[in-house]
Every structure is written in structure tokens, then in C-alpha cells.
Amino acid sequence: MKYSYKLSDAIHILAYIDIISDERISSNDIAQSIEANASVVRKLMANLKNAGLLESHVGAAKPKLARSADMITLLDVFRAVETNHDLLHVDPKTNMDCPVGANIQETLDAAYRRVQQAAEDEMSKLTVQDIIDNIEDLHRNKKVNVEG
């Protein structure tokens, strides 16, 4: 199974841009932080821009959030970068001659819809600002532990 890191990387991009806001920021700078290819960063940034979450201009290394970080939910980011919004997927191939195989897909579809709704409800409550605040708290605490 292959996992998508688009959501994680897109949140990373938005947090990076907000935290390092006073500097010129290029896709190469962000790519170094994510440890990804700059073309991946540019593609995610284009998706974020198309979704109205990011402002950037070709050739200008000064991207910024299109609205305040506390107004961007993780659900907004998820919908901006993930092409398949389903978190869980039912195996479409089962044995229809088996009592389990004949009924598992419909049963799991219903269960997965509940999980999807719960996940989206939680993502709608969390903002990029929550992530930024946590990053900054962790950074401060690590700095204090190293110094003190």
C-alpha cells in the first residue's frame, strides 16, 4: 500500500511560509525543509493557490497565506491537495458466492462513511494556526532544554 504525504507536506508548506514570513522563500527552501523535490513543492503550492489558501507569484520568492492561519482548516488543506478524498477504501474484489464476500463491501462502505465523516469533522476543527502554535511550542521547549 502506498501512502500519500500530500496533506502532511501541504500543511508543512503553509506552516513554513507563515513562520518564516519575514524572509524570501523559494520552493527550494521549502523542499529542503520537507526533504522533497522542489517540483513536488511547486505542485502542492499550485494546488494550495488554486484552492485560495496561498498567494504566490511566478518568479517572486515571497509566498504568503491567502488568509490568516486560524481561518485555514486541515480539511481545507486536505480538499486542496488530495484528489481522492476518501480516507479508506473497500477492496472491490470479493467472492460473491461467499456469505462474507457478498456482503462485506456494503457493510464496510457504511462503516467507512462514518469514519470519513468523523475524520472530516475533526479536520474542520483543527487549523493551520493550531499546527503552527504546536511547532513553535515544541521549538521553544527544545531550545530551553538544550540551553538549560
Tab-separated table of C-alpha atoms in Angstrom:
chain	number	residue	atom	x	y	z
A	1	MET	CA	0.000	0.000	0.000
A	2	LYS	CA	1.310	3.399	-0.933
A	3	TYR	CA	0.665	6.292	1.414
A	4	SER	CA	0.093	9.878	0.343
A	5	TYR	CA	2.071	12.559	2.132
A	6	LYS	CA	0.382	15.417	0.272
A	7	LEU	CA	-1.623	16.615	3.273
A	8	SER	CA	1.366	16.486	5.591
A	9	ASP	CA	3.585	18.258	3.078
A	10	ALA	CA	0.956	20.897	2.269
A	11	ILE	CA	0.484	21.719	5.959
A	12	HIS	CA	4.293	21.834	6.278
A	13	ILE	CA	4.411	24.332	3.394
A	14	LEU	CA	1.768	26.598	4.922
A	15	ALA	CA	3.373	26.484	8.372
A	16	TYR	CA	6.825	27.151	6.909
A	17	ILE	CA	5.560	30.149	4.947
A	18	ASP	CA	3.812	31.601	7.997
A	19	ILE	CA	6.664	31.005	10.442
A	20	ILE	CA	9.462	32.118	8.083
A	21	SER	CA	7.349	35.011	6.809
A	22	ASP	CA	9.972	37.743	7.014
A	23	GLU	CA	12.361	36.096	4.557
A	24	ARG	CA	12.419	35.413	0.849
A	25	ILE	CA	11.147	31.870	0.479
A	26	SER	CA	11.678	29.757	-2.606
A	27	SER	CA	10.278	26.334	-3.404
A	28	ASN	CA	13.856	25.063	-2.992
A	29	ASP	CA	13.958	26.402	0.589
A	30	ILE	CA	10.688	24.669	1.429
A	31	ALA	CA	11.802	21.494	-0.344
A	32	GLN	CA	14.881	21.364	1.888
A	33	SER	CA	12.685	21.572	4.970
A	34	ILE	CA	10.341	18.854	3.707
A	35	GLU	CA	13.201	16.831	2.200
A	36	ALA	CA	11.315	16.595	-1.071
A	37	ASN	CA	11.897	17.606	-4.656
A	38	ALA	CA	11.183	21.290	-5.366
A	39	SER	CA	8.834	20.270	-8.193
A	40	VAL	CA	6.659	18.444	-5.636
A	41	VAL	CA	6.562	21.611	-3.536
A	42	ARG	CA	5.655	23.754	-6.547
A	43	LYS	CA	2.808	21.385	-7.470
A	44	LEU	CA	1.423	21.433	-3.926
A	45	MET	CA	1.778	25.216	-3.794
A	46	ALA	CA	-0.159	25.466	-7.070
A	47	ASN	CA	-2.946	23.328	-5.579
A	48	LEU	CA	-2.995	25.497	-2.442
A	49	LYS	CA	-3.106	28.632	-4.579
A	50	ASN	CA	-5.942	27.252	-6.722
A	51	ALA	CA	-7.890	26.494	-3.544
A	52	GLY	CA	-7.460	30.084	-2.337
A	53	LEU	CA	-5.199	29.159	0.573
A	54	LEU	CA	-1.930	30.594	-0.722
A	55	GLU	CA	-0.842	33.687	-2.618
A	56	SER	CA	2.252	33.494	-4.766
A	57	HIS	CA	3.570	34.939	-7.976
A	58	VAL	CA	5.778	33.265	-10.557
A	59	GLY	CA	9.357	34.440	-10.134
A	60	ALA	CA	8.719	36.112	-6.772
A	61	ALA	CA	10.087	34.274	-3.750
A	62	LYS	CA	7.613	35.732	-1.286
A	63	PRO	CA	4.559	33.476	-0.940
A	64	LYS	CA	2.046	34.186	1.811
A	65	LEU	CA	-1.105	32.656	3.207
A	66	ALA	CA	-4.220	33.917	1.426
A	67	ARG	CA	-5.985	34.238	4.780
A	68	SER	CA	-4.887	34.016	8.378
A	69	ALA	CA	-3.690	30.620	9.574
A	70	ASP	CA	-6.529	30.416	12.092
A	71	MET	CA	-9.000	30.588	9.186
A	72	ILE	CA	-7.477	27.667	7.261
A	73	THR	CA	-8.632	24.274	8.484
A	74	LEU	CA	-6.891	20.986	7.904
A	75	LEU	CA	-9.998	19.967	5.965
A	76	ASP	CA	-9.443	22.949	3.629
A	77	VAL	CA	-5.885	21.785	3.022
A	78	PHE	CA	-6.923	18.139	2.606
A	79	ARG	CA	-9.509	19.047	-0.014
A	80	ALA	CA	-6.994	21.272	-1.809
A	81	VAL	CA	-4.302	18.642	-2.269
A	82	GLU	CA	-5.865	15.184	-2.159
A	83	THR	CA	-7.550	14.173	-5.399
A	84	ASN	CA	-9.270	11.200	-3.772
A	85	HIS	CA	-10.974	12.472	-0.654
A	86	ASP	CA	-11.810	9.003	0.643
A	87	LEU	CA	-9.582	8.053	3.558
A	88	LEU	CA	-10.448	4.360	3.459
A	89	HIS	CA	-11.102	2.103	0.502
A	90	VAL	CA	-13.026	-1.139	0.278
A	91	ASP	CA	-11.450	-3.903	-1.789
A	92	PRO	CA	-13.683	-4.116	-4.877
A	93	LYS	CA	-12.846	-7.781	-5.493
A	94	THR	CA	-14.570	-10.265	-3.233
A	95	ASN	CA	-16.131	-13.657	-3.788
A	96	MET	CA	-19.852	-13.071	-4.290
A	97	ASP	CA	-20.520	-16.790	-3.697
A	98	CYS	CA	-19.263	-16.411	-0.114
A	99	PRO	CA	-21.694	-15.045	2.501
A	100	VAL	CA	-18.970	-12.735	3.820
A	101	GLY	CA	-17.602	-11.724	0.416
A	102	ALA	CA	-21.098	-10.987	-0.890
A	103	ASN	CA	-21.855	-8.590	1.964
A	104	ILE	CA	-18.548	-7.160	3.161
A	105	GLN	CA	-18.366	-4.322	0.632
A	106	GLU	CA	-21.742	-2.819	1.518
A	107	THR	CA	-21.067	-3.270	5.230
A	108	LEU	CA	-17.629	-1.658	5.056
A	109	ASP	CA	-18.912	1.168	2.853
A	110	ALA	CA	-21.333	2.170	5.611
A	111	ALA	CA	-18.673	1.893	8.328
A	112	TYR	CA	-16.111	3.799	6.272
A	113	ARG	CA	-18.605	6.626	5.605
A	114	ARG	CA	-18.930	7.059	9.385
A	115	VAL	CA	-15.152	7.102	9.812
A	116	GLN	CA	-14.800	9.564	6.913
A	117	GLN	CA	-17.382	11.902	8.437
A	118	ALA	CA	-15.723	11.756	11.867
A	119	ALA	CA	-12.309	12.475	10.359
A	120	GLU	CA	-13.635	15.402	8.334
A	121	ASP	CA	-15.419	16.784	11.398
A	122	GLU	CA	-12.138	16.715	13.356
A	123	MET	CA	-10.125	18.189	10.462
A	124	SER	CA	-12.631	21.043	10.257
A	125	LYS	CA	-11.918	21.895	13.915
A	126	LEU	CA	-8.119	21.988	13.542
A	127	THR	CA	-6.454	24.947	11.888
A	128	VAL	CA	-3.059	25.621	10.418
A	129	GLN	CA	-2.622	28.041	13.340
A	130	ASP	CA	-3.024	25.118	15.763
A	131	ILE	CA	-0.191	23.353	13.950
A	132	ILE	CA	1.969	26.487	13.915
A	133	ASP	CA	1.395	27.062	17.646
A	134	ASN	CA	2.419	23.477	18.390
A	135	ILE	CA	5.542	23.757	16.220
A	136	GLU	CA	6.559	26.964	17.977
A	137	ASP	CA	5.893	25.478	21.444
A	138	LEU	CA	7.970	22.401	20.633
A	139	HIS	CA	10.765	24.570	19.238
A	140	ARG	CA	10.782	26.767	22.359
A	141	ASN	CA	10.772	23.757	24.692
A	142	LYS	CA	13.625	22.051	22.825
A	143	LYS	CA	15.609	25.286	22.868
A	144	VAL	CA	15.091	25.665	26.633
A	145	ASN	CA	16.088	22.025	27.245
A	146	VAL	CA	19.283	22.450	25.241
A	147	GLU	CA	20.210	25.742	26.918
A	148	GLY	CA	19.111	24.992	30.429
